[in-house]
Amino acid sequence: DQQVKQNSPSLSVQEGRISILNCDYTNSMFDYFLWYKKYPAEGPTFLISISSIKDKNEDGRFTVFLNKSAKHLSLHIVPSQPGDSAVYFCAATDAGGTSYGKLTFGQGTILTVHP
Amino acid sequence: NAGVTQTPKFQVLKTGQSMTLQCAQDMNHEYMSWYRQDPGMGLRLIHYSVGAGITDQGEVPNGYNVSRSTTEDFPLRLLSAAPSQTSVYFCASSYEGLAGGPAAGELFFGEGSRLTVL
């Protein structure tokens, strides 16, 4: 049973526009959420995170929104750049942010940003 | 900075063979974990360790063994390889951050080891 779901396998956007990647979760014990970015032949790299006590976190062009009642989070990238083209994974943990190395990942969304 | 180093990067095995995927980190992180990535499945946790001498199972542990004799190393052993273990394997390390603090829970991943079992 997939506890973290990314229902869009792929997303294509024009350079300069907004990219919105979505993620849903079913486990109400999750209290910390992260987004990772992965380029081909590389390991995932951390992008941004949010605690369940917040509903928004920003870092430059990246903003994550959390809607706890809907068990939904989204990653906004504004403006999108061709270098943002990668696979984006949503992840969650129920360990209060420490995670102990245990994250539950979604299936990933392939983002393609066209020049 | 080396970060998390995995070897080998590529390996082809025959069904029934055994092998060890090596993982080493030089960041003095307490926590280490192994994930496998399969198409349409995302990354799934195999085993993890919260410190030297302490390991536990993740979501998909069957067919794999781990040990953690030092803080730096966390090898993953395939006991008798099966075609279902064809995958890309990622090792990760992390540290205990302040709950809810910046980068708490962040995992640092290696570049991956692509394993094919024939």
PDB file of C-alpha atoms in Angstrom:
ATOM      1  CA  ASP A   1       0.000   0.000   0.000  1.00  0.00           C
ATOM      2  CA  GLN A   2       1.574   3.232  -1.204  1.00  0.00           C
ATOM      3  CA  GLN A   3       1.480   5.681   1.719  1.00  0.00           C
ATOM      4  CA  VAL A   4       2.945   8.529  -0.332  1.00  0.00           C
ATOM      5  CA  LYS A   5       1.600   8.997  -3.832  1.00  0.00           C
ATOM      6  CA  GLN A   6       2.636  11.188  -6.712  1.00  0.00           C
ATOM      7  CA  ASN A   7      -0.124  10.624  -9.231  1.00  0.00           C
ATOM      8  CA  SER A   8       1.456  12.526 -12.094  1.00  0.00           C
ATOM      9  CA  PRO A   9       4.293  10.507 -13.648  1.00  0.00           C
ATOM     10  CA  SER A  10       5.403  13.480 -15.724  1.00  0.00           C
ATOM     11  CA  LEU A  11       4.988  17.233 -16.120  1.00  0.00           C
ATOM     12  CA  SER A  12       6.084  19.483 -18.964  1.00  0.00           C
ATOM     13  CA  VAL A  13       6.310  23.277 -18.604  1.00  0.00           C
ATOM     14  CA  GLN A  14       7.755  26.221 -20.495  1.00  0.00           C
ATOM     15  CA  GLU A  15      10.809  28.025 -19.196  1.00  0.00           C
ATOM     16  CA  GLY A  16       9.822  30.968 -17.002  1.00  0.00           C
ATOM     17  CA  ARG A  17       6.430  29.526 -16.079  1.00  0.00           C
ATOM     18  CA  ILE A  18       5.400  27.919 -12.800  1.00  0.00           C
ATOM     19  CA  SER A  19       5.861  24.188 -12.172  1.00  0.00           C
ATOM     20  CA  ILE A  20       3.525  22.603  -9.634  1.00  0.00           C
ATOM     21  CA  LEU A  21       4.267  19.092  -8.446  1.00  0.00           C
ATOM     22  CA  ASN A  22       1.745  17.347  -6.243  1.00  0.00           C
ATOM     23  CA  CYS A  23       1.947  14.683  -3.554  1.00  0.00           C
ATOM     24  CA  ASP A  24      -0.691  12.955  -1.425  1.00  0.00           C
ATOM     25  CA  TYR A  25      -0.204  10.852   1.677  1.00  0.00           C
ATOM     26  CA  THR A  26      -2.404   8.509   3.666  1.00  0.00           C
ATOM     27  CA  ASN A  27      -0.530   8.040   6.950  1.00  0.00           C
ATOM     28  CA  SER A  28      -1.748  10.663   9.445  1.00  0.00           C
ATOM     29  CA  MET A  29       1.326   9.995  11.611  1.00  0.00           C
ATOM     30  CA  PHE A  30       3.620  11.637   9.064  1.00  0.00           C
ATOM     31  CA  ASP A  31       4.823  14.909  10.546  1.00  0.00           C
ATOM     32  CA  TYR A  32       7.706  15.955   8.328  1.00  0.00           C
ATOM     33  CA  PHE A  33       7.839  16.130   4.552  1.00  0.00           C
ATOM     34  CA  LEU A  34      10.699  16.548   2.109  1.00  0.00           C
ATOM     35  CA  TRP A  35      11.251  16.981  -1.605  1.00  0.00           C
ATOM     36  CA  TYR A  36      14.220  15.460  -3.397  1.00  0.00           C
ATOM     37  CA  LYS A  37      15.502  16.085  -6.903  1.00  0.00           C
ATOM     38  CA  LYS A  38      17.257  13.440  -8.968  1.00  0.00           C
ATOM     39  CA  TYR A  39      19.240  13.737 -12.171  1.00  0.00           C
ATOM     40  CA  PRO A  40      20.009  10.638 -14.285  1.00  0.00           C
ATOM     41  CA  ALA A  41      22.909   8.514 -12.998  1.00  0.00           C
ATOM     42  CA  GLU A  42      23.081  10.522  -9.760  1.00  0.00           C
ATOM     43  CA  GLY A  43      21.713  10.040  -6.284  1.00  0.00           C
ATOM     44  CA  PRO A  44      18.729  12.098  -5.079  1.00  0.00           C
ATOM     45  CA  THR A  45      19.572  15.437  -3.500  1.00  0.00           C
ATOM     46  CA  PHE A  46      17.574  17.264  -0.862  1.00  0.00           C
ATOM     47  CA  LEU A  47      15.600  20.252  -2.085  1.00  0.00           C
ATOM     48  CA  ILE A  48      13.247  21.575   0.577  1.00  0.00           C
ATOM     49  CA  SER A  49      11.281  20.359   3.581  1.00  0.00           C
ATOM     50  CA  ILE A  50       8.332  21.316   5.750  1.00  0.00           C
ATOM     51  CA  SER A  51       7.210  20.419   9.219  1.00  0.00           C
ATOM     52  CA  SER A  52       3.572  19.557   9.870  1.00  0.00           C
ATOM     53  CA  ILE A  53       3.293  22.570  12.164  1.00  0.00           C
ATOM     54  CA  LYS A  54       3.685  24.851   9.144  1.00  0.00           C
ATOM     55  CA  ASP A  55       1.689  25.231   5.968  1.00  0.00           C
ATOM     56  CA  LYS A  56       4.328  26.873   3.797  1.00  0.00           C
ATOM     57  CA  ASN A  57       8.089  26.973   3.439  1.00  0.00           C
ATOM     58  CA  GLU A  58      10.070  28.967   0.885  1.00  0.00           C
ATOM     59  CA  ASP A  59      13.625  28.701  -0.355  1.00  0.00           C
ATOM     60  CA  GLY A  60      14.412  30.908  -3.307  1.00  0.00           C
ATOM     61  CA  ARG A  61      12.440  29.739  -6.341  1.00  0.00           C
ATOM     62  CA  PHE A  62      11.063  26.744  -4.445  1.00  0.00           C
ATOM     63  CA  THR A  63       8.006  26.787  -2.180  1.00  0.00           C
ATOM     64  CA  VAL A  64       6.356  23.822  -0.519  1.00  0.00           C
ATOM     65  CA  PHE A  65       2.745  24.009   0.645  1.00  0.00           C
ATOM     66  CA  LEU A  66       1.188  21.587   3.099  1.00  0.00           C
ATOM     67  CA  ASN A  67      -2.554  21.004   3.550  1.00  0.00           C
ATOM     68  CA  LYS A  68      -2.827  18.645   6.497  1.00  0.00           C
ATOM     69  CA  SER A  69      -6.587  18.289   6.381  1.00  0.00           C
ATOM     70  CA  ALA A  70      -6.373  17.116   2.770  1.00  0.00           C
ATOM     71  CA  LYS A  71      -3.151  15.167   3.375  1.00  0.00           C
ATOM     72  CA  HIS A  72      -1.683  16.942   0.386  1.00  0.00           C
ATOM     73  CA  LEU A  73       1.482  18.825  -0.350  1.00  0.00           C
ATOM     74  CA  SER A  74       2.774  20.578  -3.397  1.00  0.00           C
ATOM     75  CA  LEU A  75       6.067  21.962  -4.657  1.00  0.00           C
ATOM     76  CA  HIS A  76       6.016  25.193  -6.638  1.00  0.00           C
ATOM     77  CA  ILE A  77       8.975  26.220  -8.767  1.00  0.00           C
ATOM     78  CA  VAL A  78       8.883  29.819  -9.991  1.00  0.00           C
ATOM     79  CA  PRO A  79      10.242  30.627 -12.472  1.00  0.00           C
ATOM     80  CA  SER A  80      11.052  27.231 -13.949  1.00  0.00           C
ATOM     81  CA  GLN A  81      14.431  26.811 -15.641  1.00  0.00           C
ATOM     82  CA  PRO A  82      15.708  24.110 -18.023  1.00  0.00           C
ATOM     83  CA  GLY A  83      18.170  23.012 -15.329  1.00  0.00           C
ATOM     84  CA  ASP A  84      15.183  22.093 -13.157  1.00  0.00           C
ATOM     85  CA  SER A  85      14.435  19.178 -15.503  1.00  0.00           C
ATOM     86  CA  ALA A  86      14.784  16.104 -13.288  1.00  0.00           C
ATOM     87  CA  VAL A  87      12.790  13.539 -11.335  1.00  0.00           C
ATOM     88  CA  TYR A  88      11.215  14.953  -8.178  1.00  0.00           C
ATOM     89  CA  PHE A  89      10.417  12.705  -5.240  1.00  0.00           C
ATOM     90  CA  CYS A  90       8.147  13.559  -2.360  1.00  0.00           C
ATOM     91  CA  ALA A  91       9.048  11.886   0.945  1.00  0.00           C
ATOM     92  CA  ALA A  92       7.643  11.719   4.468  1.00  0.00           C
ATOM     93  CA  THR A  93       8.608  10.593   7.948  1.00  0.00           C
ATOM     94  CA  ASP A  94       6.841  10.207  11.293  1.00  0.00           C
ATOM     95  CA  ALA A  95       9.934  10.759  13.434  1.00  0.00           C
ATOM     96  CA  GLY A  96       9.506  14.460  14.140  1.00  0.00           C
ATOM     97  CA  GLY A  97      12.059  15.515  11.566  1.00  0.00           C
ATOM     98  CA  THR A  98      14.967  13.325  12.628  1.00  0.00           C
ATOM     99  CA  SER A  99      13.842  10.472  10.372  1.00  0.00           C
ATOM    100  CA  TYR A 100      16.650   8.114  11.549  1.00  0.00           C
ATOM    101  CA  GLY A 101      17.332   7.528   7.844  1.00  0.00           C
ATOM    102  CA  LYS A 102      13.817   6.197   7.284  1.00  0.00           C
ATOM    103  CA  LEU A 103      11.794   8.010   4.686  1.00  0.00           C
ATOM    104  CA  THR A 104       8.735   6.881   2.753  1.00  0.00           C
ATOM    105  CA  PHE A 105       8.967   8.031  -0.851  1.00  0.00           C
ATOM    106  CA  GLY A 106       6.465   8.641  -3.588  1.00  0.00           C
ATOM    107  CA  GLN A 107       6.884   7.226  -7.083  1.00  0.00           C
ATOM    108  CA  GLY A 108       8.420  10.381  -8.492  1.00  0.00           C
ATOM    109  CA  THR A 109       7.399  12.921 -11.140  1.00  0.00           C
ATOM    110  CA  ILE A 110       9.547  13.617 -14.187  1.00  0.00           C
ATOM    111  CA  LEU A 111       9.672  17.381 -14.759  1.00  0.00           C
ATOM    112  CA  THR A 112      10.734  18.659 -18.170  1.00  0.00           C
ATOM    113  CA  VAL A 113      11.251  22.397 -18.612  1.00  0.00           C
ATOM    114  CA  HIS A 114      11.381  23.462 -22.261  1.00  0.00           C
ATOM    115  CA  PRO A 115      13.452  26.501 -23.309  1.00  0.00           C
TER     116      PRO A 115
ATOM    117  CA  ASN B   1      34.322  16.132  -0.059  1.00  0.00           C
ATOM    118  CA  ALA B   2      33.611  12.453  -0.715  1.00  0.00           C
ATOM    119  CA  GLY B   3      30.260  12.331   1.114  1.00  0.00           C
ATOM    120  CA  VAL B   4      28.644   8.919   0.551  1.00  0.00           C
ATOM    121  CA  THR B   5      30.612   6.517  -1.645  1.00  0.00           C
ATOM    122  CA  GLN B   6      29.101   3.381  -3.149  1.00  0.00           C
ATOM    123  CA  THR B   7      30.902   0.554  -4.929  1.00  0.00           C
ATOM    124  CA  PRO B   8      30.550  -0.999  -7.409  1.00  0.00           C
ATOM    125  CA  LYS B   9      28.576   1.334  -9.683  1.00  0.00           C
ATOM    126  CA  PHE B  10      27.530  -1.534 -11.960  1.00  0.00           C
ATOM    127  CA  GLN B  11      27.289  -5.281 -11.381  1.00  0.00           C
ATOM    128  CA  VAL B  12      25.841  -8.235 -13.268  1.00  0.00           C
ATOM    129  CA  LEU B  13      25.125 -11.413 -11.335  1.00  0.00           C
ATOM    130  CA  LYS B  14      23.716 -14.805 -12.133  1.00  0.00           C
ATOM    131  CA  THR B  15      20.772 -16.145 -10.155  1.00  0.00           C
ATOM    132  CA  GLY B  16      21.987 -17.696  -6.919  1.00  0.00           C
ATOM    133  CA  GLN B  17      25.236 -15.767  -6.686  1.00  0.00           C
ATOM    134  CA  SER B  18      25.995 -13.653  -3.650  1.00  0.00           C
ATOM    135  CA  MET B  19      27.646 -10.264  -3.452  1.00  0.00           C
ATOM    136  CA  THR B  20      28.153  -7.218  -1.249  1.00  0.00           C
ATOM    137  CA  LEU B  21      27.410  -3.622  -2.136  1.00  0.00           C
ATOM    138  CA  GLN B  22      29.771  -1.342  -0.260  1.00  0.00           C
ATOM    139  CA  CYS B  23      28.826   2.007   1.263  1.00  0.00           C
ATOM    140  CA  ALA B  24      31.041   4.420   3.148  1.00  0.00           C
ATOM    141  CA  GLN B  25      30.433   7.941   4.460  1.00  0.00           C
ATOM    142  CA  ASP B  26      32.943  10.441   5.794  1.00  0.00           C
ATOM    143  CA  MET B  27      30.527  12.907   7.430  1.00  0.00           C
ATOM    144  CA  ASN B  28      30.371  11.157  10.819  1.00  0.00           C
ATOM    145  CA  HIS B  29      26.624  10.714  10.418  1.00  0.00           C
ATOM    146  CA  GLU B  30      24.845   8.518  12.941  1.00  0.00           C
ATOM    147  CA  TYR B  31      22.236   7.119  10.581  1.00  0.00           C
ATOM    148  CA  MET B  32      22.688   5.091   7.412  1.00  0.00           C
ATOM    149  CA  SER B  33      20.190   3.350   5.188  1.00  0.00           C
ATOM    150  CA  TRP B  34      19.798   1.392   1.976  1.00  0.00           C
ATOM    151  CA  TYR B  35      17.073   2.002  -0.603  1.00  0.00           C
ATOM    152  CA  ARG B  36      16.231   0.408  -3.909  1.00  0.00           C
ATOM    153  CA  GLN B  37      14.691   2.299  -6.805  1.00  0.00           C
ATOM    154  CA  ASP B  38      12.428   0.514  -9.250  1.00  0.00           C
ATOM    155  CA  PRO B  39      10.361   2.010 -12.094  1.00  0.00           C
ATOM    156  CA  GLY B  40       6.997   3.290 -10.851  1.00  0.00           C
ATOM    157  CA  MET B  41       7.843   2.408  -7.245  1.00  0.00           C
ATOM    158  CA  GLY B  42       9.982   5.301  -6.090  1.00  0.00           C
ATOM    159  CA  LEU B  43      12.618   4.489  -3.478  1.00  0.00           C
ATOM    160  CA  ARG B  44      11.882   1.765  -0.948  1.00  0.00           C
ATOM    161  CA  LEU B  45      13.775   1.253   2.289  1.00  0.00           C
ATOM    162  CA  ILE B  46      15.612  -2.073   2.622  1.00  0.00           C
ATOM    163  CA  HIS B  47      17.513  -1.764   5.926  1.00  0.00           C
ATOM    164  CA  TYR B  48      18.680   1.061   8.116  1.00  0.00           C
ATOM    165  CA  SER B  49      21.042   1.661  11.023  1.00  0.00           C
ATOM    166  CA  VAL B  50      20.897   4.234  13.806  1.00  0.00           C
ATOM    167  CA  GLY B  51      24.467   3.596  14.932  1.00  0.00           C
ATOM    168  CA  ALA B  52      27.334   1.119  14.979  1.00  0.00           C
ATOM    169  CA  GLY B  53      26.060  -2.314  15.946  1.00  0.00           C
ATOM    170  CA  ILE B  54      22.381  -1.384  15.502  1.00  0.00           C
ATOM    171  CA  THR B  55      20.393  -2.282  12.390  1.00  0.00           C
ATOM    172  CA  ASP B  56      16.744  -2.797  11.581  1.00  0.00           C
ATOM    173  CA  GLN B  57      14.547  -3.818   8.689  1.00  0.00           C
ATOM    174  CA  GLY B  58      12.799  -1.479   6.337  1.00  0.00           C
ATOM    175  CA  GLU B  59       9.946  -2.062   3.936  1.00  0.00           C
ATOM    176  CA  VAL B  60      11.602  -4.663   1.655  1.00  0.00           C
ATOM    177  CA  PRO B  61      14.302  -6.522   3.662  1.00  0.00           C
ATOM    178  CA  ASN B  62      13.911 -10.067   2.328  1.00  0.00           C
ATOM    179  CA  GLY B  63      16.996 -11.424   0.575  1.00  0.00           C
ATOM    180  CA  TYR B  64      19.315  -8.802   2.048  1.00  0.00           C
ATOM    181  CA  ASN B  65      21.598  -8.652   5.072  1.00  0.00           C
ATOM    182  CA  VAL B  66      23.363  -5.694   6.637  1.00  0.00           C
ATOM    183  CA  SER B  67      25.802  -5.040   9.429  1.00  0.00           C
ATOM    184  CA  ARG B  68      27.315  -1.864  10.868  1.00  0.00           C
ATOM    185  CA  SER B  69      30.601  -2.473  12.622  1.00  0.00           C
ATOM    186  CA  THR B  70      31.811   1.126  12.239  1.00  0.00           C
ATOM    187  CA  THR B  71      30.135   4.521  11.938  1.00  0.00           C
ATOM    188  CA  GLU B  72      31.552   4.942   8.434  1.00  0.00           C
ATOM    189  CA  ASP B  73      30.580   1.679   6.691  1.00  0.00           C
ATOM    190  CA  PHE B  74      27.249   0.021   5.976  1.00  0.00           C
ATOM    191  CA  PRO B  75      27.550  -2.872   3.491  1.00  0.00           C
ATOM    192  CA  LEU B  76      24.507  -4.540   1.924  1.00  0.00           C
ATOM    193  CA  ARG B  77      24.773  -8.272   1.242  1.00  0.00           C
ATOM    194  CA  LEU B  78      22.700 -10.179  -1.266  1.00  0.00           C
ATOM    195  CA  LEU B  79      22.620 -13.743  -0.023  1.00  0.00           C
ATOM    196  CA  SER B  80      21.362 -15.563  -3.141  1.00  0.00           C
ATOM    197  CA  ALA B  81      20.592 -13.153  -5.959  1.00  0.00           C
ATOM    198  CA  ALA B  82      17.242 -13.367  -7.752  1.00  0.00           C
ATOM    199  CA  PRO B  83      16.042 -11.551 -10.900  1.00  0.00           C
ATOM    200  CA  SER B  84      13.577  -9.608  -8.680  1.00  0.00           C
ATOM    201  CA  GLN B  85      16.598  -7.935  -7.088  1.00  0.00           C
ATOM    202  CA  THR B  86      17.519  -6.259 -10.357  1.00  0.00           C
ATOM    203  CA  SER B  87      17.378  -2.617  -9.351  1.00  0.00           C
ATOM    204  CA  VAL B  88      19.318   0.536  -8.623  1.00  0.00           C
ATOM    205  CA  TYR B  89      20.509   0.626  -5.015  1.00  0.00           C
ATOM    206  CA  PHE B  90      21.158   3.811  -3.080  1.00  0.00           C
ATOM    207  CA  CYS B  91      22.939   4.177   0.216  1.00  0.00           C
ATOM    208  CA  ALA B  92      22.220   7.249   2.325  1.00  0.00           C
ATOM    209  CA  SER B  93      23.438   8.814   5.536  1.00  0.00           C
ATOM    210  CA  SER B  94      21.863  11.383   7.814  1.00  0.00           C
ATOM    211  CA  TYR B  95      22.305  13.042  11.172  1.00  0.00           C
ATOM    212  CA  GLU B  96      20.127  13.884  14.095  1.00  0.00           C
ATOM    213  CA  GLY B  97      18.853  17.371  13.506  1.00  0.00           C
ATOM    214  CA  LEU B  98      16.732  19.527  15.732  1.00  0.00           C
ATOM    215  CA  ALA B  99      13.116  18.424  15.349  1.00  0.00           C
ATOM    216  CA  GLY B 100      11.592  20.614  12.696  1.00  0.00           C
ATOM    217  CA  GLY B 101      14.854  22.456  12.289  1.00  0.00           C
ATOM    218  CA  PRO B 102      16.527  23.270   8.986  1.00  0.00           C
ATOM    219  CA  ALA B 103      17.472  20.152   7.031  1.00  0.00           C
ATOM    220  CA  ALA B 104      16.406  17.856   9.864  1.00  0.00           C
ATOM    221  CA  GLY B 105      15.727  14.486   8.357  1.00  0.00           C
ATOM    222  CA  GLU B 106      17.737  15.279   5.228  1.00  0.00           C
ATOM    223  CA  LEU B 107      19.379  12.234   3.662  1.00  0.00           C
ATOM    224  CA  PHE B 108      22.675  12.410   1.787  1.00  0.00           C
ATOM    225  CA  PHE B 109      22.681   9.817  -1.004  1.00  0.00           C
ATOM    226  CA  GLY B 110      25.434   8.053  -2.855  1.00  0.00           C
ATOM    227  CA  GLU B 111      25.449   7.909  -6.647  1.00  0.00           C
ATOM    228  CA  GLY B 112      23.852   4.484  -6.749  1.00  0.00           C
ATOM    229  CA  SER B 113      24.783   0.922  -7.726  1.00  0.00           C
ATOM    230  CA  ARG B 114      22.998  -0.602 -10.709  1.00  0.00           C
ATOM    231  CA  LEU B 115      22.565  -4.350 -10.249  1.00  0.00           C
ATOM    232  CA  THR B 116      21.328  -6.777 -12.891  1.00  0.00           C
ATOM    233  CA  VAL B 117      20.535 -10.377 -11.971  1.00  0.00           C
ATOM    234  CA  LEU B 118      20.249 -12.777 -14.903  1.00  0.00           C
TER     235      LEU B 118
END
